[in-house]
PDB file of C-alpha atoms and ligand atoms in Angstrom:
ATOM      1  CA  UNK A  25       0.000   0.000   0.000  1.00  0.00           C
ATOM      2  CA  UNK A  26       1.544   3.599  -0.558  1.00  0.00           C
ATOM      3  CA  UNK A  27       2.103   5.430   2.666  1.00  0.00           C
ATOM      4  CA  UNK A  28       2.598   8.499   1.494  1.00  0.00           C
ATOM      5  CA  UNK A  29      -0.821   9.679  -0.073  1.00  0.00           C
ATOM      6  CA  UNK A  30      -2.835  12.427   0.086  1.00  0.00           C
ATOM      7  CA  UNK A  31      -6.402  12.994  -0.053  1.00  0.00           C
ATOM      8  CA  UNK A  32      -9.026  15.508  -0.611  1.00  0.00           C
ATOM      9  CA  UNK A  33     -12.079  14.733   1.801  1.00  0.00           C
ATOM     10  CA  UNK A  34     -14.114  17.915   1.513  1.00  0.00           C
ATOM     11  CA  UNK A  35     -14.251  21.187  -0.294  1.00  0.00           C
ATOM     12  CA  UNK A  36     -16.546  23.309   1.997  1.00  0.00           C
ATOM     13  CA  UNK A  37     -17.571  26.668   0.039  1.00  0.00           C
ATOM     14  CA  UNK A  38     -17.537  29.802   2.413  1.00  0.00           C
ATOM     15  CA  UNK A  39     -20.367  32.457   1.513  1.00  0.00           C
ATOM     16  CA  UNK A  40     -22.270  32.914   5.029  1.00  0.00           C
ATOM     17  CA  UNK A  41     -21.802  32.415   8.745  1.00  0.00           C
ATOM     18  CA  UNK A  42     -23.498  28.890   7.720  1.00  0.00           C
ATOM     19  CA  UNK A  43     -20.515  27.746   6.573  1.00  0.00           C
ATOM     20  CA  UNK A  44     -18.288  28.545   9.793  1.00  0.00           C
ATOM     21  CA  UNK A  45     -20.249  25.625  11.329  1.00  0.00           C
ATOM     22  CA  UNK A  46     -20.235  23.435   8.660  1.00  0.00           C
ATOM     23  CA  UNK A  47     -16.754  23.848   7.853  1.00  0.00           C
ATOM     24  CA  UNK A  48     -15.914  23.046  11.562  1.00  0.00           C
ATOM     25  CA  UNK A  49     -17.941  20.487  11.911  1.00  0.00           C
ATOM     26  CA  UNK A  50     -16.775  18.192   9.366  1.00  0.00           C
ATOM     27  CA  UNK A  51     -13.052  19.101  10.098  1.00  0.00           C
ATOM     28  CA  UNK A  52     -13.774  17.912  14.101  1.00  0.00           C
ATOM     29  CA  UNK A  53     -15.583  14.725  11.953  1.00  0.00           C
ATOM     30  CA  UNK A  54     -12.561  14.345   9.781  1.00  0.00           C
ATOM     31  CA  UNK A  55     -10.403  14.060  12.970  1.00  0.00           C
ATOM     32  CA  UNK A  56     -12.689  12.129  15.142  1.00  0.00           C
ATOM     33  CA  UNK A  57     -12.310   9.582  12.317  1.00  0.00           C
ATOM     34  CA  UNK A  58      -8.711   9.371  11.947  1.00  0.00           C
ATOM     35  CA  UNK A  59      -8.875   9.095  15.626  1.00  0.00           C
ATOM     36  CA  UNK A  60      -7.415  12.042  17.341  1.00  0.00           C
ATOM     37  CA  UNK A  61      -8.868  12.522  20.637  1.00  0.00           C
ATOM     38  CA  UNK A  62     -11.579  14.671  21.425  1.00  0.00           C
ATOM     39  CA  UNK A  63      -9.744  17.362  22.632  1.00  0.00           C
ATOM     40  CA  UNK A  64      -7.842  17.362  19.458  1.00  0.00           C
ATOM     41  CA  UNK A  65     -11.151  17.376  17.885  1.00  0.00           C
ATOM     42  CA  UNK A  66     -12.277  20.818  19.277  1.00  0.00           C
ATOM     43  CA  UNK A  67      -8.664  22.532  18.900  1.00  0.00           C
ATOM     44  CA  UNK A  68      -9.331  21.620  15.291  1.00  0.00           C
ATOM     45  CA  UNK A  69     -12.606  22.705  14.949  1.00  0.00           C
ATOM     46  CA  UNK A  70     -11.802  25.992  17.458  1.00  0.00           C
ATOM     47  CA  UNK A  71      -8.976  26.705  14.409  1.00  0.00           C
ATOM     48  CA  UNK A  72     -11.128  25.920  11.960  1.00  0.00           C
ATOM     49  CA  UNK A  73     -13.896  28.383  13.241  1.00  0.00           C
ATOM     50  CA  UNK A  74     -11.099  31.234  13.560  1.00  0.00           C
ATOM     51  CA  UNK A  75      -9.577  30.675  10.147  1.00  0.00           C
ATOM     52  CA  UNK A  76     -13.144  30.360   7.949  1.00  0.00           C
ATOM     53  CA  UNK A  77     -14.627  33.548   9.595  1.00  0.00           C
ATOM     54  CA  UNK A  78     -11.369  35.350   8.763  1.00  0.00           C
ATOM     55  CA  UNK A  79     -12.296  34.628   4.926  1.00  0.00           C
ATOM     56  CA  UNK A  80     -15.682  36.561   5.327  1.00  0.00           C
ATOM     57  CA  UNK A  81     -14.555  39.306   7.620  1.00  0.00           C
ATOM     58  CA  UNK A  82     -11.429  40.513   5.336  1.00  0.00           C
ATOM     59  CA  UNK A  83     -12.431  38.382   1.853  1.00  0.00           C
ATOM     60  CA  UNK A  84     -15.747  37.950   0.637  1.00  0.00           C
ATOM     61  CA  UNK A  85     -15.826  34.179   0.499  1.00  0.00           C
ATOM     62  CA  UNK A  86     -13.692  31.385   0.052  1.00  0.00           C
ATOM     63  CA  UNK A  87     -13.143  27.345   0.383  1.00  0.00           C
ATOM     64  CA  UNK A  88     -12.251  25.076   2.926  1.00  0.00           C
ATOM     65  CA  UNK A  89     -10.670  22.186   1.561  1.00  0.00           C
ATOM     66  CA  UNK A  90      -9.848  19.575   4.112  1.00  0.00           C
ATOM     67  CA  UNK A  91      -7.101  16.291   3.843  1.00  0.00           C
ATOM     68  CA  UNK A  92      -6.009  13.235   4.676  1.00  0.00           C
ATOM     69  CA  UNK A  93      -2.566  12.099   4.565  1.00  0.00           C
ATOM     70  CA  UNK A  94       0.081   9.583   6.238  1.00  0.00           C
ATOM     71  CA  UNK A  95       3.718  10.222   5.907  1.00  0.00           C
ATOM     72  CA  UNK A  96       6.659   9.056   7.652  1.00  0.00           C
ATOM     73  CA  UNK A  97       4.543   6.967   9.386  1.00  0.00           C
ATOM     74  CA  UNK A  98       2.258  10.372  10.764  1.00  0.00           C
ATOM     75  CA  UNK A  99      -1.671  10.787  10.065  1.00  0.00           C
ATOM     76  CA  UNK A 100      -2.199  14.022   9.540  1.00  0.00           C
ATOM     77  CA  UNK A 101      -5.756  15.926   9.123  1.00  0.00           C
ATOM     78  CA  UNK A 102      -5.385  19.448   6.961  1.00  0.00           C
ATOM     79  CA  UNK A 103      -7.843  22.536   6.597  1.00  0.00           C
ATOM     80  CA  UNK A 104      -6.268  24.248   3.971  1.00  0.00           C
ATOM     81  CA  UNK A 105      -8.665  27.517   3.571  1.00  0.00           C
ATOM     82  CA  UNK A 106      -8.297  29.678   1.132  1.00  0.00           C
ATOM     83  CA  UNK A 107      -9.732  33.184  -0.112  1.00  0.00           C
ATOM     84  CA  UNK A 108      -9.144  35.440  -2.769  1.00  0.00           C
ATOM     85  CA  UNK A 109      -9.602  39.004  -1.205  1.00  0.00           C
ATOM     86  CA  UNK A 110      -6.938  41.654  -0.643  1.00  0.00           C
ATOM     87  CA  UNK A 111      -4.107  39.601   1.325  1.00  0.00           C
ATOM     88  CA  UNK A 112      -3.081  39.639   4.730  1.00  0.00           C
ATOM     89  CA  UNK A 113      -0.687  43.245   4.587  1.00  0.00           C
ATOM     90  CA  UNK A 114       1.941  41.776   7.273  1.00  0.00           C
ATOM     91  CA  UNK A 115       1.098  38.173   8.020  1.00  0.00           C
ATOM     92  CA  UNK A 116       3.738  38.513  10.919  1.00  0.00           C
ATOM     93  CA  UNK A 117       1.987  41.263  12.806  1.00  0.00           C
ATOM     94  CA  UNK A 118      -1.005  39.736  11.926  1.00  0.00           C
ATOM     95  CA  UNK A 119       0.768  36.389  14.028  1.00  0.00           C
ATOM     96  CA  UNK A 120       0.915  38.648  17.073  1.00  0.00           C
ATOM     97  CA  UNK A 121      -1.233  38.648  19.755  1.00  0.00           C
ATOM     98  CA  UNK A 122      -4.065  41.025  20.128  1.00  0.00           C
ATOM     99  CA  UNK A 123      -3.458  42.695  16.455  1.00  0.00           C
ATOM    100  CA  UNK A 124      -6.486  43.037  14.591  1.00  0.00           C
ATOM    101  CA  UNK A 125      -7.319  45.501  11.682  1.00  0.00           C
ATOM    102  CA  UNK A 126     -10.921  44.951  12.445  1.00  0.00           C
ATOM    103  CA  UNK A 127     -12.903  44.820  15.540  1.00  0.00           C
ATOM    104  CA  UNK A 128     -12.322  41.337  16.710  1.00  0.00           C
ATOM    105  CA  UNK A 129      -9.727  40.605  19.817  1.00  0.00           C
ATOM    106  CA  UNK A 130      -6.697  39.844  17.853  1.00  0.00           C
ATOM    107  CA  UNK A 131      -6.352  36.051  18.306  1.00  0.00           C
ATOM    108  CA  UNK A 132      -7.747  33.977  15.524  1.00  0.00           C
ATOM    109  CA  UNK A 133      -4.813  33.556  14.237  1.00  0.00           C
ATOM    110  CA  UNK A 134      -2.320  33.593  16.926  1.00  0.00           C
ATOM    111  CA  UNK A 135      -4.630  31.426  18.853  1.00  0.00           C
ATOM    112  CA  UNK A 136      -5.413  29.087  16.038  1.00  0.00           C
ATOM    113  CA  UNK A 137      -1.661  28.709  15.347  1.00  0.00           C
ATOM    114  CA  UNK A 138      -1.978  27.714  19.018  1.00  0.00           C
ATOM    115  CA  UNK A 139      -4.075  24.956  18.863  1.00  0.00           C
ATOM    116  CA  UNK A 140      -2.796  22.883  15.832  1.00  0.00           C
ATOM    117  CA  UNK A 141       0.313  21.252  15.028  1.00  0.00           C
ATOM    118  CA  UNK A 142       1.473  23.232  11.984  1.00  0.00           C
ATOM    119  CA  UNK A 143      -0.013  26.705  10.786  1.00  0.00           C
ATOM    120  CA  UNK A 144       1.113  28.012   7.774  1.00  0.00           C
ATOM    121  CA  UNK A 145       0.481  31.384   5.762  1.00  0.00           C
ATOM    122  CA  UNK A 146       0.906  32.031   2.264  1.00  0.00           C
ATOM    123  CA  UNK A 147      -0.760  35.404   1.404  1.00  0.00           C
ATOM    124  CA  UNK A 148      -0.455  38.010  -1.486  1.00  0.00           C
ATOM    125  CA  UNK A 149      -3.080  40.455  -2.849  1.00  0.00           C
ATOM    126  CA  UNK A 150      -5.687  38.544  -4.454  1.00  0.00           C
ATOM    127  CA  UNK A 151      -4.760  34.691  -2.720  1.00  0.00           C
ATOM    128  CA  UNK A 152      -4.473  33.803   0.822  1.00  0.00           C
ATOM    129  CA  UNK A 153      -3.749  30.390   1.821  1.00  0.00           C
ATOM    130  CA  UNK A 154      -4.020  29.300   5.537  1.00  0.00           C
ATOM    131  CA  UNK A 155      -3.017  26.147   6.698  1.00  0.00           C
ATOM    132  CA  UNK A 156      -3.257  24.211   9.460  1.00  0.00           C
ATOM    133  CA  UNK A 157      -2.092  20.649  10.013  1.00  0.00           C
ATOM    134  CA  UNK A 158      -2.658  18.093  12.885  1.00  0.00           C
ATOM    135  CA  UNK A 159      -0.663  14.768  13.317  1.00  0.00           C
ATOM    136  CA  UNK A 160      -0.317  11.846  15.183  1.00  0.00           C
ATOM    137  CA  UNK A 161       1.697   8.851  15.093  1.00  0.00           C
ATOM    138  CA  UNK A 162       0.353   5.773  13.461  1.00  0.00           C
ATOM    139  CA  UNK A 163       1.127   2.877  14.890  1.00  0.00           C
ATOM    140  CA  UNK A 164       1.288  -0.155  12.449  1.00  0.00           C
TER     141      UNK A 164
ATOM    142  CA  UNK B  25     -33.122  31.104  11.789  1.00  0.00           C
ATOM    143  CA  UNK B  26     -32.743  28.617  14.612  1.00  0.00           C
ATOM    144  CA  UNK B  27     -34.360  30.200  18.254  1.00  0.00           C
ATOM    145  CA  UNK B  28     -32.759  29.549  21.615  1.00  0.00           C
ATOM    146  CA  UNK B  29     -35.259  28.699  24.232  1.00  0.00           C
ATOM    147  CA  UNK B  30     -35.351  31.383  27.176  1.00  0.00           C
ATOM    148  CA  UNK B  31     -36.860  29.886  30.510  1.00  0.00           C
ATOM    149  CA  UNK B  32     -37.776  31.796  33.548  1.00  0.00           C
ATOM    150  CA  UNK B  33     -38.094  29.993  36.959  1.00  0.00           C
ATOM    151  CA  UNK B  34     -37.727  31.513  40.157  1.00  0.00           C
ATOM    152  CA  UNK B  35     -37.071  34.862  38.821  1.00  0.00           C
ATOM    153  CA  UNK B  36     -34.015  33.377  37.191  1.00  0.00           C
ATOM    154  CA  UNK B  37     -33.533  33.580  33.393  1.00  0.00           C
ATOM    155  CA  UNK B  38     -32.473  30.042  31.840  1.00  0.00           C
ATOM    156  CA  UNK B  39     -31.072  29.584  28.655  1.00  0.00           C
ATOM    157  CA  UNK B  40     -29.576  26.566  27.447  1.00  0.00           C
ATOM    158  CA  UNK B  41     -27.375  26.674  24.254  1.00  0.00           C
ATOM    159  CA  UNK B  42     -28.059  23.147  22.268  1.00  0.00           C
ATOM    160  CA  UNK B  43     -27.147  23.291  18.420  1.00  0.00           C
ATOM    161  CA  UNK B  44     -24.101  25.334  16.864  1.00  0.00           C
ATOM    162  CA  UNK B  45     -25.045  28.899  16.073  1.00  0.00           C
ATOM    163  CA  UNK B  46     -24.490  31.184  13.193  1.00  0.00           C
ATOM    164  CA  UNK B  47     -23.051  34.685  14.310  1.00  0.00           C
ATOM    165  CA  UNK B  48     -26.417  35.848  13.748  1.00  0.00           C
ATOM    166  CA  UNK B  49     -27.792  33.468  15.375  1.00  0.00           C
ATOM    167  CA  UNK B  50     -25.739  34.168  18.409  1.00  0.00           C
ATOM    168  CA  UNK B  51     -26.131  37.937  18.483  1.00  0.00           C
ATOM    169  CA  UNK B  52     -30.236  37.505  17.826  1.00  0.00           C
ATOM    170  CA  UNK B  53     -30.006  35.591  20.562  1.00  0.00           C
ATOM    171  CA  UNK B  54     -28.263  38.475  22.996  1.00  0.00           C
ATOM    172  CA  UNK B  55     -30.314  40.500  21.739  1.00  0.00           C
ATOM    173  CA  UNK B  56     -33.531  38.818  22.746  1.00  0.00           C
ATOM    174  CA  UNK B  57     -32.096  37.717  26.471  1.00  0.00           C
ATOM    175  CA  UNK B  58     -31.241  41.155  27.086  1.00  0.00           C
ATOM    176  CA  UNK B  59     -34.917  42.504  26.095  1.00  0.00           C
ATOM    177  CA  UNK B  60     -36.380  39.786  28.028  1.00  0.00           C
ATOM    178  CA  UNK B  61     -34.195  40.296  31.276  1.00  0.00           C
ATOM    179  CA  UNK B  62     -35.204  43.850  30.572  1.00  0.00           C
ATOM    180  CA  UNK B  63     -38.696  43.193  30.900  1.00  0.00           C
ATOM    181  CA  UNK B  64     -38.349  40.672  33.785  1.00  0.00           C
ATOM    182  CA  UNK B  65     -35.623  42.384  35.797  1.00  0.00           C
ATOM    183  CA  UNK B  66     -34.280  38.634  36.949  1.00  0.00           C
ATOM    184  CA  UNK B  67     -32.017  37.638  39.756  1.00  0.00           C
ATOM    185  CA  UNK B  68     -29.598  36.179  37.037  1.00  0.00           C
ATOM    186  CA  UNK B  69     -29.572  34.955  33.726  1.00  0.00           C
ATOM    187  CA  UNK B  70     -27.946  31.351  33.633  1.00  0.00           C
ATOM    188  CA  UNK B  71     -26.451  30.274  30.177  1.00  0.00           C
ATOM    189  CA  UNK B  72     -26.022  26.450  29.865  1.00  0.00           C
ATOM    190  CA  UNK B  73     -22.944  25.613  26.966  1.00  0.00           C
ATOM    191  CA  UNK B  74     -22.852  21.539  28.297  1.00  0.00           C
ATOM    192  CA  UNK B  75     -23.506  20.692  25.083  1.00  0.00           C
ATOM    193  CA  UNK B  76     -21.279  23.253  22.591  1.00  0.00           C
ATOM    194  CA  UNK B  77     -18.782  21.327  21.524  1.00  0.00           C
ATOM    195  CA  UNK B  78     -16.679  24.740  20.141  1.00  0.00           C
ATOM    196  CA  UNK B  79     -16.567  28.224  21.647  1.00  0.00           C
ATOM    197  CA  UNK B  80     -14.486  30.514  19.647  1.00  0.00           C
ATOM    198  CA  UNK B  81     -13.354  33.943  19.964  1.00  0.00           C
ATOM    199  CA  UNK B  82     -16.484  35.441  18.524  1.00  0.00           C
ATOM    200  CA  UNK B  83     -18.582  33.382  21.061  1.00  0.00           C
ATOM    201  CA  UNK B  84     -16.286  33.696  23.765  1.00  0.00           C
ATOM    202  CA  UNK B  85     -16.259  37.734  22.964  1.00  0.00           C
ATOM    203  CA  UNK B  86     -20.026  37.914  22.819  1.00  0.00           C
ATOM    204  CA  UNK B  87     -20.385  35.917  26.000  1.00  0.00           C
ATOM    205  CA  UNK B  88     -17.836  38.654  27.872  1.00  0.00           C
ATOM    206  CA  UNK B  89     -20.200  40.949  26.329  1.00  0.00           C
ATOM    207  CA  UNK B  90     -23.402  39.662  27.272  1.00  0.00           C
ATOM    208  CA  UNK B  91     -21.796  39.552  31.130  1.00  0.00           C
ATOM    209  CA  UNK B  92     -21.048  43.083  30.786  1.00  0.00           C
ATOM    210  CA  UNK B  93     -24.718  44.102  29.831  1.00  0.00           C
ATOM    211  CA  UNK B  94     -26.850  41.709  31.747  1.00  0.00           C
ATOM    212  CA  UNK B  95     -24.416  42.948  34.750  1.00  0.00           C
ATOM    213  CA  UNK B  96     -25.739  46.879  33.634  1.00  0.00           C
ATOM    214  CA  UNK B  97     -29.058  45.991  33.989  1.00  0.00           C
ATOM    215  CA  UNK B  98     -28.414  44.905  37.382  1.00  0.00           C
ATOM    216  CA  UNK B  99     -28.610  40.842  36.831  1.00  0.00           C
ATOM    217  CA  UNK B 100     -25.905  38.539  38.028  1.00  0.00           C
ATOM    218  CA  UNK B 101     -24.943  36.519  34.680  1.00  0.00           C
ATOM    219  CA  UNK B 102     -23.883  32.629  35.169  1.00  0.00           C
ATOM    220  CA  UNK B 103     -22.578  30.464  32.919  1.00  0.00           C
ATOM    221  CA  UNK B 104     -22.180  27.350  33.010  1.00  0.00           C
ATOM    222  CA  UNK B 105     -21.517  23.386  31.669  1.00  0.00           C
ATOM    223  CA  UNK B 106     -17.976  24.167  29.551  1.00  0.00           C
ATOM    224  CA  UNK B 107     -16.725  21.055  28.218  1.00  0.00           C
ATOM    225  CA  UNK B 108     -12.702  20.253  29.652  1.00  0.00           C
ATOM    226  CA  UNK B 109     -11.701  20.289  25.961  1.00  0.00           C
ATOM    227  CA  UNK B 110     -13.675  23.316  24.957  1.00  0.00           C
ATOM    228  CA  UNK B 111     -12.543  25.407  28.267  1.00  0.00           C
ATOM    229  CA  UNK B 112      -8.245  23.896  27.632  1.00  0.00           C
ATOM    230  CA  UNK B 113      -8.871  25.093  23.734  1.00  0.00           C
ATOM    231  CA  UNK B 114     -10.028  28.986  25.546  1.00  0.00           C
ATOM    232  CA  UNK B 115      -7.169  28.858  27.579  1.00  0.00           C
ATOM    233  CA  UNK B 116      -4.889  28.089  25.147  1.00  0.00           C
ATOM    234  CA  UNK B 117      -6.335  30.319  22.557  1.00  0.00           C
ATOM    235  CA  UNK B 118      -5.492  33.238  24.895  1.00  0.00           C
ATOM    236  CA  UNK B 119      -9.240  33.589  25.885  1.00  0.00           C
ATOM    237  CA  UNK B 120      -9.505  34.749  29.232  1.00  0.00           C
ATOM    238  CA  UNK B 121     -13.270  34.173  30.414  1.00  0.00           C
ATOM    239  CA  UNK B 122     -12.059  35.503  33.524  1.00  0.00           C
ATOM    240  CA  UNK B 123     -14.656  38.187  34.456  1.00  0.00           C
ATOM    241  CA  UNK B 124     -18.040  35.361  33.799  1.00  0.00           C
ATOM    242  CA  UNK B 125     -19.062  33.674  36.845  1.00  0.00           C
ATOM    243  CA  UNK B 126     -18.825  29.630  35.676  1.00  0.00           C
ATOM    244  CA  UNK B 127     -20.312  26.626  37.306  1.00  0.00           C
ATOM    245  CA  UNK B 128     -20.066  23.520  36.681  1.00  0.00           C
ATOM    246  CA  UNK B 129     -24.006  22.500  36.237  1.00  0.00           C
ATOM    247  CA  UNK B 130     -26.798  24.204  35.521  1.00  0.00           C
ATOM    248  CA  UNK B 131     -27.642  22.617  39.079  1.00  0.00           C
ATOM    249  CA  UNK B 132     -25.184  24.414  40.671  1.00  0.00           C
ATOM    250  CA  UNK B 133     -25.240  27.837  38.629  1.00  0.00           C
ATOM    251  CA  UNK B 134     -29.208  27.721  40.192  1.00  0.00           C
ATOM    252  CA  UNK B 135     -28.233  26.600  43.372  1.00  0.00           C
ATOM    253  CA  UNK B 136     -25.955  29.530  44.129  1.00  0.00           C
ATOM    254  CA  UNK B 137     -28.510  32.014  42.684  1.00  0.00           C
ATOM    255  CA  UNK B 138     -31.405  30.581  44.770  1.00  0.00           C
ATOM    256  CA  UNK B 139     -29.737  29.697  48.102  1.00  0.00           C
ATOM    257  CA  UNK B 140     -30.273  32.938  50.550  1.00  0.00           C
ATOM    258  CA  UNK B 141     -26.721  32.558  51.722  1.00  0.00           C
ATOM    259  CA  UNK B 142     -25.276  33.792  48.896  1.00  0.00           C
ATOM    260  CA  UNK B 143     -22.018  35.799  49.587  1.00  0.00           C
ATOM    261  CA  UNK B 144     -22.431  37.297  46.086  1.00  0.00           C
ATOM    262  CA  UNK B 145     -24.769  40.628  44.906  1.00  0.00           C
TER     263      UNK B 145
HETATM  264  N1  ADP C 225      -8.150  36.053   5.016  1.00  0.00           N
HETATM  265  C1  ADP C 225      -7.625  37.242   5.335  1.00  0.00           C
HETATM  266  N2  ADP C 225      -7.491  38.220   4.386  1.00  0.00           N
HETATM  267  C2  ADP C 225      -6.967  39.435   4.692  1.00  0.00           C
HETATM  268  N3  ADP C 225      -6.533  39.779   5.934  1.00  0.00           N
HETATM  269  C3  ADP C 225      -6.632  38.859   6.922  1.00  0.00           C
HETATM  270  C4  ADP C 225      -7.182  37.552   6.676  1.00  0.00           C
HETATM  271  N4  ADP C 225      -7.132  36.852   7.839  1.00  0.00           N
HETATM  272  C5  ADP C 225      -6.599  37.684   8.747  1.00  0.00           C
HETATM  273  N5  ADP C 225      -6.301  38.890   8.218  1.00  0.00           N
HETATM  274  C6  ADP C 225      -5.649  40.046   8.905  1.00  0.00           C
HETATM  275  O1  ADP C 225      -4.994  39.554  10.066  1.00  0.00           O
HETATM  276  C7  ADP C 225      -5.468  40.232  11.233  1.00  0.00           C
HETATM  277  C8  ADP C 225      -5.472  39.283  12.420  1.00  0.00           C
HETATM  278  O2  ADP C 225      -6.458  38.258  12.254  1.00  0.00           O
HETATM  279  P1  ADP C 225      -6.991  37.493  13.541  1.00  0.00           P
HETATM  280  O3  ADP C 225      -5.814  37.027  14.325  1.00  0.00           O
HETATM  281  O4  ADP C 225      -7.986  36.475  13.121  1.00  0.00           O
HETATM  282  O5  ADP C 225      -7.683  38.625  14.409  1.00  0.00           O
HETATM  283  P2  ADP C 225      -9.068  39.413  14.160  1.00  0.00           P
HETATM  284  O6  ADP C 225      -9.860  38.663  13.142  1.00  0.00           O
HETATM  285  O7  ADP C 225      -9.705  39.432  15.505  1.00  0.00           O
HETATM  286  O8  ADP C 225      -8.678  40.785  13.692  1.00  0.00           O
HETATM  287  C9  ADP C 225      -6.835  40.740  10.838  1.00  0.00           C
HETATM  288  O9  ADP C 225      -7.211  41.862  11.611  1.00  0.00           O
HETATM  289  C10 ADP C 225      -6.629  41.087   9.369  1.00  0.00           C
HETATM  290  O10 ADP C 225      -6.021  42.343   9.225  1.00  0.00           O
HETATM  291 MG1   MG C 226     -10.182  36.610  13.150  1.00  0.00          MG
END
């Protein structure tokens, strides 16, 4: 069998507050699963729900594509949720704590990068990729 | 638009939180408690989360909010019934729920507001 695969599970279309719960729900799904525990679950989903609302607060709408994949012998569960609005400006200050060009408290981000294994940010005016990544060991 | 249940018993306002909720959901929801309490002029409103399985920062920032207000009006405001992974993932996040009175069960949360020993106004 080849270990090293990855698969799409879910393409979740962002256009309303709707889809912040949707989106998290079948990510905390995706990682019940693949069995991560449940309080890996609701970090997920808590990321999830930070990440997806960023996309209608500062885009317009977006996707959330979640995966599957095993490598090195890891399972790992990704959100990979991405928008086409105006960018994040500074993706570093947007990292810090409490920074927010909007009205919100600063810590989607920040506290999403928290909760997961891996976050990772590729933005540019026009495409913003967020990222985040949760793994566990698979033992076989 | 789902509708959140709003109980009164006691003069205490009861509301328990049961499916997800949209943003505006969550804030027609506020919105309503506070015009109800309004009206009523409760002991304390008691919100029951035992069964939200995420609170993010927009919840967790309307719920500061909500304390704030019902607080104004001259309510105590209780909640109570966050999950252990739901209330590690706040603390983590950098969510500091620290000015909401929290019990453990909705039991509880009415216990305190209802016994007349209370060392609380
Ligand atoms: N998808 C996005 N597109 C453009 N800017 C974004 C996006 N996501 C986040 N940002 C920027 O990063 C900042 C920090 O985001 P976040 O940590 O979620 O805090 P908040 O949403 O409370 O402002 C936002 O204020 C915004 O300026
Ligand atoms: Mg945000």
């Amino acid at each position: 069998m080849d270990k090293n695969y990855l698969n799409q599970v879910d393409d979740i279309p962002i256009k309303c507050t709707q889809d912040i719960v949707i989106s998290r729900q079948k990510g905390r799904e995706l990682a019940r699963k693949s069995g991560f525990s449940v309080s890996e679950q609701t970090r997920f989903a808590t990321a999830i729900s930070e990440i997806t609302r960023n996309v209608l607060t500062y885009a317009t709408e977006g996707d959330c594509y979640l995966f599957e994949k095993t490598l090195d012998g890891y399972h790992m569960v990704i959100a990979q949720i991405v928008d086409h609005g105006p960018g994040i400006d500074n993706p570093k200050l947007a990292m810090n704590d409490g920074y927010s060009t909007g009205n919100g408290l600063g810590l989607g981000l920040p506290g999403a990068k928290r909760l997961v294994h891996e976050l990772n940010i590729n933005s540019m005016p026009g495409k913003t990729l967020v990222e985040i990544i949760i793994k566990g060991r698979v033992y076989r | 638009m789902k509708k959140i249940p709003i109980l009164y018993l006691n003069s205490i306002l009861i509301a328990s939180i049961q499916t997800e909720l949209t943003d505006e959901e969550v804030l027609s929801f506020q919105s309503e408690l506070l015009k109800k309490n309004n009206k009523l002029m409760a002991k304390g409103v008691i919100i029951d989360v035992s069964t939200l399985d995420v609170i993010d920062s927009y919840m967790a920032k309307v719920l500061g909010d909500l304390t704030t207000m019902v607080k104004l009006q001259g309510s105590a405001f209780l909640l109570c019934g966050v999950k252990p992974a739901v209330s590690s993932t706040l603390v983590d996040m950098g969510m500091m729920l620290t000015k909401i009175d929290t019990f453990l069960s909705l039991e509880k949360a009415f216990n305190f507001l209802t016994s007349n020993d209370r060392k609380f106004q």
